Coordinates of C-alpha atoms and ligand atoms in Angstrom, one line a residue:
M219 CA 0.1 0.0 0.0
F220 CA 1.5 3.8 -0.9
K221 CA 2.4 5.5 2.1
Y222 CA 3.6 8.7 1.8
H223 CA 6.3 10.8 4.4
S224 CA 8.3 13.2 2.3
I225 CA 9.1 14.3 -1.5
A226 CA 12.6 12.9 -0.8
Q227 CA 11.1 9.8 0.5
Y228 CA 9.1 9.1 -2.2
H229 CA 11.9 9.8 -4.7
Q230 CA 13.5 7.3 -2.9
D231 CA 10.9 5.0 -3.2
L232 CA 10.5 5.2 -7.2
L233 CA 14.1 4.6 -7.5
S234 CA 14.5 1.4 -5.6
S235 CA 10.7 0.8 -7.7
T236 CA 9.2 0.5 -4.2
T237 CA 6.3 2.2 -5.7
T238 CA 5.8 4.3 -9.2
C239 CA 4.0 7.4 -9.9
V240 CA 1.0 5.8 -11.2
E241 CA 0.2 3.6 -7.7
A242 CA 0.7 7.1 -6.0
V243 CA -2.0 8.8 -8.2
Q244 CA -4.4 5.7 -7.5
H245 CA -3.8 6.1 -3.5
Y246 CA -4.5 9.9 -3.8
L247 CA -7.7 9.7 -5.9
Q248 CA -9.2 6.6 -4.1
Q249 CA -8.7 8.8 -0.5
I250 CA -10.1 11.5 -2.3
D251 CA -13.4 9.4 -3.6
A252 CA -13.2 7.9 0.0
R253 CA -14.0 11.0 1.8
R254 CA -15.5 13.2 -0.6
H255 CA -17.8 14.5 1.3
L256 CA -14.8 16.7 3.1
N257 CA -15.7 18.7 -0.3
A258 CA -12.0 19.8 -0.3
Y259 CA -11.8 19.2 -4.3
V260 CA -14.3 20.8 -6.5
H261 CA -12.9 19.1 -9.8
T262 CA -10.0 16.2 -10.3
Y263 CA -7.9 15.4 -13.2
A264 CA -8.5 11.3 -12.5
E265 CA -7.4 10.4 -16.2
E266 CA -4.8 13.0 -16.8
A267 CA -3.2 12.7 -13.7
L268 CA -2.8 9.0 -14.4
Q269 CA -1.5 9.3 -17.5
R270 CA 1.3 12.0 -16.9
A271 CA 1.8 9.6 -14.1
A272 CA 2.4 7.0 -16.4
E273 CA 4.4 8.9 -18.9
L274 CA 6.7 9.9 -15.8
D275 CA 7.2 6.3 -14.7
A276 CA 8.2 5.6 -18.1
S277 CA 10.6 8.3 -18.7
R278 CA 12.3 7.6 -15.1
K279 CA 12.8 3.7 -16.4
A280 CA 14.1 4.7 -19.4
G281 CA 16.7 6.2 -17.3
K282 CA 15.7 10.2 -18.5
P283 CA 17.0 12.6 -15.8
S284 CA 14.0 13.4 -13.4
G285 CA 12.5 16.7 -12.7
K286 CA 12.8 18.3 -9.5
L287 CA 9.2 17.2 -8.8
H288 CA 8.7 14.7 -10.0
G289 CA 5.5 12.9 -9.9
V290 CA 4.8 14.8 -6.8
V291 CA 0.7 15.1 -6.9
I292 CA 0.0 18.6 -6.0
A293 CA -3.5 20.0 -5.5
L294 CA -4.3 23.7 -6.6
K295 CA -6.5 26.2 -5.1
D296 CA -9.6 27.3 -7.2
V297 CA -7.9 30.7 -7.5
I298 CA -4.8 29.6 -9.8
A299 CA -5.2 29.2 -13.0
Y300 CA -4.5 25.9 -14.7
K301 CA -4.4 26.1 -18.8
D302 CA -8.0 24.5 -19.9
H303 CA -9.3 23.8 -16.5
P304 CA -11.9 25.2 -15.0
L305 CA -11.3 28.3 -12.7
T306 CA -14.1 30.1 -10.2
A307 CA -12.5 31.2 -7.3
A308 CA -15.7 29.2 -6.0
S309 CA -18.2 32.1 -7.5
K310 CA -20.8 31.5 -9.4
I311 CA -19.6 34.8 -11.5
L312 CA -17.0 32.6 -13.0
E313 CA -19.0 29.5 -13.8
G314 CA -17.9 28.0 -16.8
F315 CA -14.5 29.7 -17.2
K316 CA -11.3 28.2 -18.1
P317 CA -8.0 30.1 -18.4
V318 CA -5.8 29.6 -21.4
F319 CA -3.0 29.9 -19.7
N320 CA -1.3 28.8 -16.7
A321 CA 0.2 30.9 -13.8
T322 CA 3.7 31.0 -13.6
A323 CA 3.8 28.9 -10.4
V324 CA 1.7 26.2 -12.0
E325 CA 4.0 26.3 -15.2
R326 CA 7.1 26.1 -13.2
L327 CA 5.5 22.9 -11.4
L328 CA 4.9 21.4 -14.5
A329 CA 8.5 22.2 -16.0
E330 CA 9.8 20.1 -13.1
E331 CA 7.5 16.9 -13.4
A332 CA 4.8 18.0 -10.7
I333 CA 1.3 16.0 -11.2
I334 CA -1.6 18.2 -10.8
I335 CA -4.4 16.0 -9.4
G336 CA -7.2 18.5 -9.5
S337 CA -8.6 21.9 -8.0
T338 CA -9.8 22.9 -4.3
N339 CA -12.5 24.7 -3.0
C340 CA -12.0 27.8 -0.7
D341 CA -14.2 30.4 0.2
E342 CA -15.5 33.0 -2.8
F343 CA -12.5 35.1 -4.4
A344 CA -10.4 34.0 -1.4
M345 CA -12.5 36.0 1.1
G346 CA -13.6 34.5 4.3
S347 CA -11.7 32.7 7.1
T348 CA -14.3 29.3 7.5
N349 CA -14.4 27.7 3.9
E350 CA -17.9 28.4 4.4
N351 CA -18.4 31.3 2.0
S352 CA -18.0 28.9 -1.1
S353 CA -20.6 28.3 -4.0
Y354 CA -19.8 25.0 -3.6
G355 CA -20.4 24.3 -0.2
K356 CA -18.5 24.5 3.5
V357 CA -15.5 22.2 3.4
L358 CA -15.1 20.0 6.4
N359 CA -12.0 19.8 8.6
A360 CA -10.9 16.0 8.6
L361 CA -10.1 15.7 12.2
D362 CA -13.5 16.8 13.2
E363 CA -16.3 17.0 10.9
S364 CA -18.4 19.0 13.2
R365 CA -15.5 21.7 12.9
V366 CA -14.3 24.2 9.8
P367 CA -10.8 23.7 8.3
G368 CA -10.3 27.4 8.1
G369 CA -10.4 29.2 5.3
S370 CA -9.9 30.8 2.7
S371 CA -7.5 28.0 1.9
G372 CA -9.6 25.0 3.4
G373 CA -10.0 22.8 0.5
S374 CA -6.1 22.7 0.1
A375 CA -5.9 22.5 3.9
V376 CA -7.9 19.6 4.1
A377 CA -6.5 18.0 0.8
V378 CA -2.9 17.9 2.8
Q379 CA -4.4 17.2 6.1
A380 CA -6.6 14.1 5.0
D381 CA -3.9 12.5 2.6
Q382 CA -5.8 13.8 -0.7
C383 CA -2.4 15.0 -2.3
M384 CA 1.4 15.9 -1.2
V385 CA 1.1 19.4 -1.4
S386 CA -1.1 21.8 -2.2
L387 CA -1.0 25.5 -3.3
G388 CA -3.5 28.0 -1.5
S389 CA -3.4 32.2 -1.9
D390 CA -2.8 34.1 1.5
T391 CA -3.9 37.8 1.5
G392 CA -4.4 37.9 5.1
G393 CA -3.7 34.4 7.1
S394 CA -5.6 32.1 3.6
V395 CA -2.7 29.6 3.8
R396 CA -1.3 30.2 7.8
Q397 CA -5.1 30.1 9.6
P398 CA -6.1 26.5 7.7
A399 CA -2.8 25.3 8.3
D400 CA -3.2 26.1 11.6
F401 CA -7.1 24.4 12.1
C402 CA -6.1 21.7 10.2
G403 CA -2.3 20.5 11.5
V404 CA -0.2 21.1 8.6
V405 CA 2.9 23.4 7.6
G406 CA 1.4 26.5 6.0
L407 CA 3.9 29.4 4.3
K408 CA 3.3 32.4 3.2
P409 CA 6.3 33.7 1.6
T410 CA 7.6 37.7 1.2
Y411 CA 5.0 39.5 -0.6
G412 CA 6.5 39.0 -4.6
R413 CA 8.5 36.3 -3.8
I414 CA 6.4 34.0 -6.0
S415 CA 4.9 35.5 -9.8
R416 CA 0.9 36.4 -9.1
H417 CA 0.5 35.9 -12.8
G418 CA -2.4 33.7 -13.1
L419 CA -3.5 34.0 -9.4
I420 CA -7.3 35.8 -9.2
A421 CA -6.7 38.9 -7.8
Y422 CA -8.3 40.0 -4.3
A423 CA -5.5 42.5 -3.1
S424 CA -3.2 42.9 -5.2
S425 CA -0.7 44.4 -2.6
F426 CA -1.2 41.7 -0.1
D427 CA -1.6 38.8 -2.0
Q428 CA 0.7 36.0 -2.2
I429 CA 0.5 32.0 -3.2
G430 CA 1.5 30.0 -0.3
I431 CA 2.2 26.2 0.7
F432 CA 1.0 23.6 2.6
A433 CA 2.6 20.4 3.3
N434 CA 3.0 17.7 6.1
N435 CA 6.5 18.9 6.3
V436 CA 9.4 21.5 5.8
P437 CA 11.5 20.1 3.2
D438 CA 8.3 19.6 0.9
V439 CA 7.4 23.2 1.7
A440 CA 10.9 24.9 0.9
L441 CA 11.6 22.3 -2.4
V442 CA 8.2 23.5 -3.8
L443 CA 9.1 27.3 -3.3
E444 CA 12.2 26.6 -4.7
V445 CA 10.8 25.7 -7.7
I446 CA 7.8 28.1 -8.0
A447 CA 9.5 31.1 -6.4
G448 CA 11.6 33.9 -8.5
P449 CA 11.3 37.2 -11.2
D450 CA 8.7 36.9 -13.6
D451 CA 8.5 38.7 -16.4
F452 CA 4.4 38.6 -16.0
D453 CA 4.4 40.3 -12.5
S454 CA 5.8 43.5 -12.6
T455 CA 5.4 43.7 -8.7
G456 CA 7.2 40.1 -8.4
A457 CA 10.9 40.4 -6.5
Q458 CA 14.3 40.3 -8.4
Q459 CA 15.8 39.1 -5.4
K460 CA 17.6 35.7 -6.2
V461 CA 15.8 32.6 -5.1
D462 CA 18.4 30.7 -2.6
A463 CA 18.5 26.9 -2.9
Y464 CA 15.8 26.3 -0.1
S465 CA 15.6 22.5 -0.3
Q466 CA 19.2 22.3 0.9
L467 CA 18.3 23.2 4.5
T468 CA 21.4 23.2 6.2
P469 CA 20.9 23.3 9.9
L470 CA 21.5 26.8 11.5
P471 CA 25.1 27.1 13.3
S472 CA 24.2 26.6 17.4
K473 CA 24.3 30.4 18.1
P474 CA 21.8 31.9 20.4
L475 CA 19.1 33.7 18.7
R476 CA 16.9 37.1 19.2
I477 CA 13.2 36.0 19.0
A478 CA 10.5 38.6 19.8
Y479 CA 7.1 38.3 20.4
F480 CA 4.1 40.7 20.6
K481 CA 3.4 41.4 24.6
E482 CA 0.1 42.6 23.4
A483 CA -0.9 39.9 21.4
L484 CA -0.2 37.5 23.9
E485 CA -2.0 39.6 26.8
S486 CA -5.2 39.4 24.2
P487 CA -8.4 38.6 25.8
A488 CA -9.1 36.9 22.6
L489 CA -6.5 34.7 23.1
D490 CA -7.2 30.8 24.3
K491 CA -5.8 30.4 27.5
E492 CA -4.3 27.1 26.4
I493 CA -2.8 28.7 23.3
R494 CA -1.0 31.6 25.3
Q495 CA 0.1 29.5 27.8
S496 CA 1.9 26.8 25.2
I497 CA 3.2 29.5 23.5
L498 CA 4.6 30.8 26.6
D499 CA 6.0 27.5 27.4
F500 CA 7.9 27.6 24.1
T501 CA 9.4 30.9 24.6
Q502 CA 10.7 28.9 28.0
K503 CA 11.8 26.4 26.3
L504 CA 13.9 28.7 23.7
Q505 CA 15.3 30.3 26.6
A506 CA 16.3 27.3 28.4
D507 CA 18.1 26.4 24.5
G508 CA 20.1 29.5 25.7
H509 CA 18.0 32.0 22.8
T510 CA 17.4 35.4 23.9
V511 CA 13.3 35.3 24.0
E512 CA 11.5 39.3 24.4
P513 CA 8.5 41.0 24.6
V514 CA 8.3 43.9 22.4
D515 CA 5.6 46.1 22.9
F516 CA 3.0 46.3 19.9
E517 CA 0.9 49.4 20.5
F518 CA -0.7 49.0 17.0
L519 CA -2.6 45.8 17.7
D520 CA -6.4 47.3 17.8
Y521 CA -5.7 48.9 14.2
I522 CA -4.6 46.0 12.1
V523 CA -7.5 44.3 11.7
P524 CA -9.2 47.5 10.7
A525 CA -6.6 48.6 8.5
Y526 CA -6.0 45.5 6.9
Y527 CA -10.3 45.3 5.7
I528 CA -10.5 48.7 4.7
L529 CA -7.3 48.6 2.4
T530 CA -8.4 45.0 1.0
T531 CA -11.9 45.8 0.4
A532 CA -10.6 48.9 -1.8
E533 CA -8.6 47.0 -3.7
A534 CA -11.2 44.1 -4.1
S535 CA -13.6 46.1 -5.3
S536 CA -11.4 47.6 -7.9
N537 CA -10.2 44.3 -8.7
L538 CA -13.7 42.6 -8.7
S539 CA -15.4 45.5 -11.1
R540 CA -14.1 43.2 -14.1
Y541 CA -16.8 40.6 -13.8
D542 CA -19.4 41.8 -15.4
G543 CA -20.7 39.2 -17.6
V544 CA -20.1 40.3 -20.7
K545 CA -16.8 38.1 -21.8
Y546 CA -16.4 35.8 -19.3
G547 CA -18.4 33.6 -16.8
H548 CA -22.0 33.8 -15.4
R549 CA -24.5 36.3 -17.1
N550 CA -27.8 37.3 -16.7
A551 CA -30.3 35.7 -19.0
G552 CA -32.9 37.9 -18.4
K553 CA -34.3 41.1 -20.3
N554 CA -32.4 43.9 -19.4
N555 CA -33.5 47.2 -20.3
S556 CA -29.8 49.4 -20.4
L557 CA -26.0 47.9 -20.1
T558 CA -26.3 49.0 -16.8
D559 CA -29.4 47.1 -15.4
F560 CA -27.2 44.0 -17.1
Y561 CA -24.4 44.8 -15.1
C562 CA -26.8 44.8 -11.7
A563 CA -28.5 41.8 -12.7
T564 CA -25.2 39.6 -13.5
R565 CA -23.1 40.8 -10.6
S566 CA -26.5 40.4 -8.1
E567 CA -27.0 37.2 -9.2
G568 CA -22.9 36.0 -9.9
F569 CA -21.9 37.1 -6.6
G570 CA -22.4 35.5 -2.9
W571 CA -23.0 38.1 0.2
E572 CA -19.8 38.1 1.7
V573 CA -18.3 39.3 -1.9
K574 CA -21.0 41.8 -2.3
R575 CA -20.6 43.0 1.1
R576 CA -16.6 43.9 0.5
I577 CA -17.5 45.0 -2.8
M578 CA -19.8 47.5 -0.9
L579 CA -17.3 48.3 2.3
G580 CA -14.8 49.0 -0.7
T581 CA -16.6 51.4 -2.6
F582 CA -17.4 53.3 0.2
V583 CA -14.1 53.5 1.6
L584 CA -12.4 54.9 -1.3
S585 CA -15.6 57.4 -2.1
A586 CA -14.5 60.9 -2.2
G587 CA -16.3 61.9 1.0
Y588 CA -14.7 59.6 2.8
Y589 CA -11.2 58.7 0.8
D590 CA -9.1 60.3 3.5
A591 CA -11.1 59.1 6.8
Y592 CA -10.7 55.9 5.7
F593 CA -8.4 54.9 3.1
T594 CA -5.7 57.0 3.8
K595 CA -5.4 56.6 7.3
A596 CA -5.1 52.7 7.0
Q597 CA -2.3 53.3 4.0
Q598 CA -0.7 55.8 7.2
V599 CA -1.2 53.0 9.9
R600 CA -0.1 50.3 7.1
K601 CA 3.6 52.7 6.9
L602 CA 3.8 52.9 10.4
L603 CA 3.7 48.8 11.3
V604 CA 6.5 48.3 8.3
D605 CA 8.8 51.0 10.3
K606 CA 7.7 48.9 13.3
I607 CA 8.8 45.9 11.4
N608 CA 12.2 47.1 10.5
L609 CA 12.5 48.2 13.8
I610 CA 12.2 44.6 15.4
F611 CA 14.6 43.4 12.6
S612 CA 17.2 45.5 13.5
Q613 CA 17.4 43.8 16.9
F614 CA 15.6 40.4 16.2
D615 CA 16.3 37.7 14.0
A616 CA 12.6 36.4 14.2
I617 CA 9.0 37.1 15.9
L618 CA 6.7 34.4 17.4
L619 CA 2.8 34.9 17.2
P620 CA 0.0 32.6 17.6
T621 CA -1.3 32.0 14.5
A622 CA -5.2 32.3 15.4
P623 CA -6.9 32.9 18.7
S624 CA -8.5 29.9 18.8
T625 CA -8.3 26.5 17.3
A626 CA -10.9 25.3 15.0
F627 CA -14.1 27.2 15.3
K628 CA -17.7 24.8 15.0
I629 CA -19.4 24.9 11.9
G630 CA -21.8 28.1 11.5
E631 CA -20.3 29.8 14.9
K632 CA -19.3 32.8 12.8
T633 CA -21.6 33.0 9.9
E634 CA -23.9 35.6 11.4
D635 CA -21.7 38.0 12.6
P636 CA -18.9 38.8 10.6
I637 CA -17.0 41.0 12.7
S638 CA -16.3 38.4 15.0
M639 CA -15.2 36.4 12.2
Y640 CA -12.6 39.4 11.0
L641 CA -11.5 40.1 14.2
A642 CA -9.9 36.6 14.5
D643 CA -8.0 37.4 11.5
I644 CA -5.6 39.5 14.1
F645 CA -2.6 37.3 14.2
T646 CA -2.6 37.0 10.8
V647 CA -3.1 40.5 8.6
F648 CA 0.0 42.0 10.2
S649 CA 2.5 39.6 7.5
N650 CA 0.8 40.9 5.0
L651 CA 0.0 44.5 6.1
T652 CA 4.2 44.4 6.1
G653 CA 4.8 41.3 3.1
I654 CA 7.3 39.6 5.0
P655 CA 7.0 36.3 5.4
T656 CA 5.5 34.0 7.9
I657 CA 5.2 30.3 8.7
S658 CA 2.8 28.2 10.6
L659 CA 3.9 24.9 12.0
P660 CA 1.8 22.8 13.7
L661 CA 3.7 22.3 16.7
F662 CA 0.7 21.8 19.3
W663 CA -2.4 20.3 20.4
H664 CA -5.5 21.4 22.2
T665 CA -7.2 19.6 25.3
N666 CA -10.4 19.9 23.0
G667 CA -8.5 16.8 20.4
M668 CA -7.5 20.1 17.8
P669 CA -4.1 21.2 16.6
Y670 CA -2.5 24.6 16.3
G671 CA 0.1 25.9 15.5
V672 CA 2.6 29.0 16.0
Q673 CA 3.5 32.0 13.1
I674 CA 7.0 32.1 12.7
M675 CA 8.4 35.6 11.3
T676 CA 11.4 36.9 9.9
N677 CA 12.5 39.4 7.4
Q678 CA 12.1 40.2 3.8
F679 CA 13.0 37.8 1.7
S680 CA 14.7 35.4 4.8
E681 CA 12.6 32.5 3.7
L682 CA 15.8 30.3 3.5
Y683 CA 16.8 30.8 7.3
L684 CA 13.4 31.1 8.2
L685 CA 12.6 27.4 6.9
Q686 CA 15.8 26.8 8.4
L687 CA 14.6 27.5 12.2
S688 CA 11.3 25.6 11.2
Q689 CA 12.9 22.6 10.5
S690 CA 15.3 22.6 13.7
W691 CA 12.1 23.8 15.6
M692 CA 9.6 20.9 14.3
Q693 CA 12.1 18.2 15.0
Q694 CA 12.8 19.4 18.2
F695 CA 9.2 20.8 19.8
R696 CA 6.3 18.9 17.7
T697 CA 4.4 17.3 20.2
A698 CA 2.6 13.9 18.8
G699 CA -1.3 14.4 18.6
Ligands
LIG246 N1 -9.6 35.7 6.5 C1 -9.1 36.8 5.5 C2 -10.2 37.8 4.5 O1 -11.0 37.1 4.4 C3 -8.0 36.6 4.9 C4 -8.5 36.2 3.3 C5 -7.0 35.2 2.3 O2 -5.9 35.7 3.2 N2 -7.4 35.1 1.6 O3 -9.9 38.5 3.9

């Protein structure tokens, strides 16, 4: 029977003929079928995945050189373009749409011989924290089906959690990779803004959006990042910085580290007591190992969620104006008296409630009379946060923060109260406002039986360092469930 541990182990097993790519794909297709009700996938590409697997097996057996992701079975969040395959952002408005090009990340995965097995469910246009805002219905947390998997990349998190693929891609605008990773007990990385090209990623809030990676372990994340990161002529906001050999993951030299945590975050009344305690215990273990761990004042905690929701809804209202039913996607079939009536009818039918709420909020904060009061102010907060982060990283190597204030919510727990849902993003939005790389590591288990993690943040473009640190902490501190 096929059993997955890591990409490196899988590659060894392929070389020793203990397994094949076809066997791997068959295994995942069975796992997906056996737990369809989790609703992690919106589309699976069984036949073509099996065919590609057979081709890869043949090429390997013929002694041809293999790509870095040879036969690695990967799922894509339904916001990442895979040429000629459905792409809908879990929205009715993109019903029937198929992109005519691959996202750059997908192009690079395929060039290194990955196998795309399907597209995963998510909150509509990546707006949400529970995966309950999807036109395909909610996704269930595989560890407790009465709970949400988190969002917006809930399907991608569950696909890895429930052994329905090896690795998956998601997108993270305000926590949508790290928070579901935390709720599902897997590793989730949001790289530095611009590290991975956004070409072919459906835009939610363009100055925040970043493709992220879910996996069972840090080396898998590192290898996939190495393949998909780097400059791209199709994304002018993509970073030019060189891509390190992330997959090398050489252990860090054993020298004391300087680690900061936000005092106000750990004192926040919204934070579950057990989570607070385990983060404090964790800081003590690090101190016992000779590292400096210090609280730093973070006076902006109350402002980050409002600033995030003002800026992202503003950007979303502009980005989503392109969905008008004229060129692609859903269009209203009725008889309309004017083009405006047609747009209204199409958009009213096509968008779900959360997306409509955000378009309206964004239009409001951008309106002439309120622009300075909201949008400009939020931009100023963002600038203060960037200054703050620069100051912190001049004194510290890394920042620790809980990933979420609680473990996975019960289904429906927060759907009636959008504000409480937004507030639960309190610990994740910071890294998107400042653009720094952040990972969520599944180190802990709650007495309620659910996993949870800790976020590690490091300076811009220091992914190699972040991954090295993560690998050593996963080995040293991960507790068994
Ligand atoms: N929960 C956040 C939001 O709803 C984050 C979404 C995301 O990162 N895509 O905006």
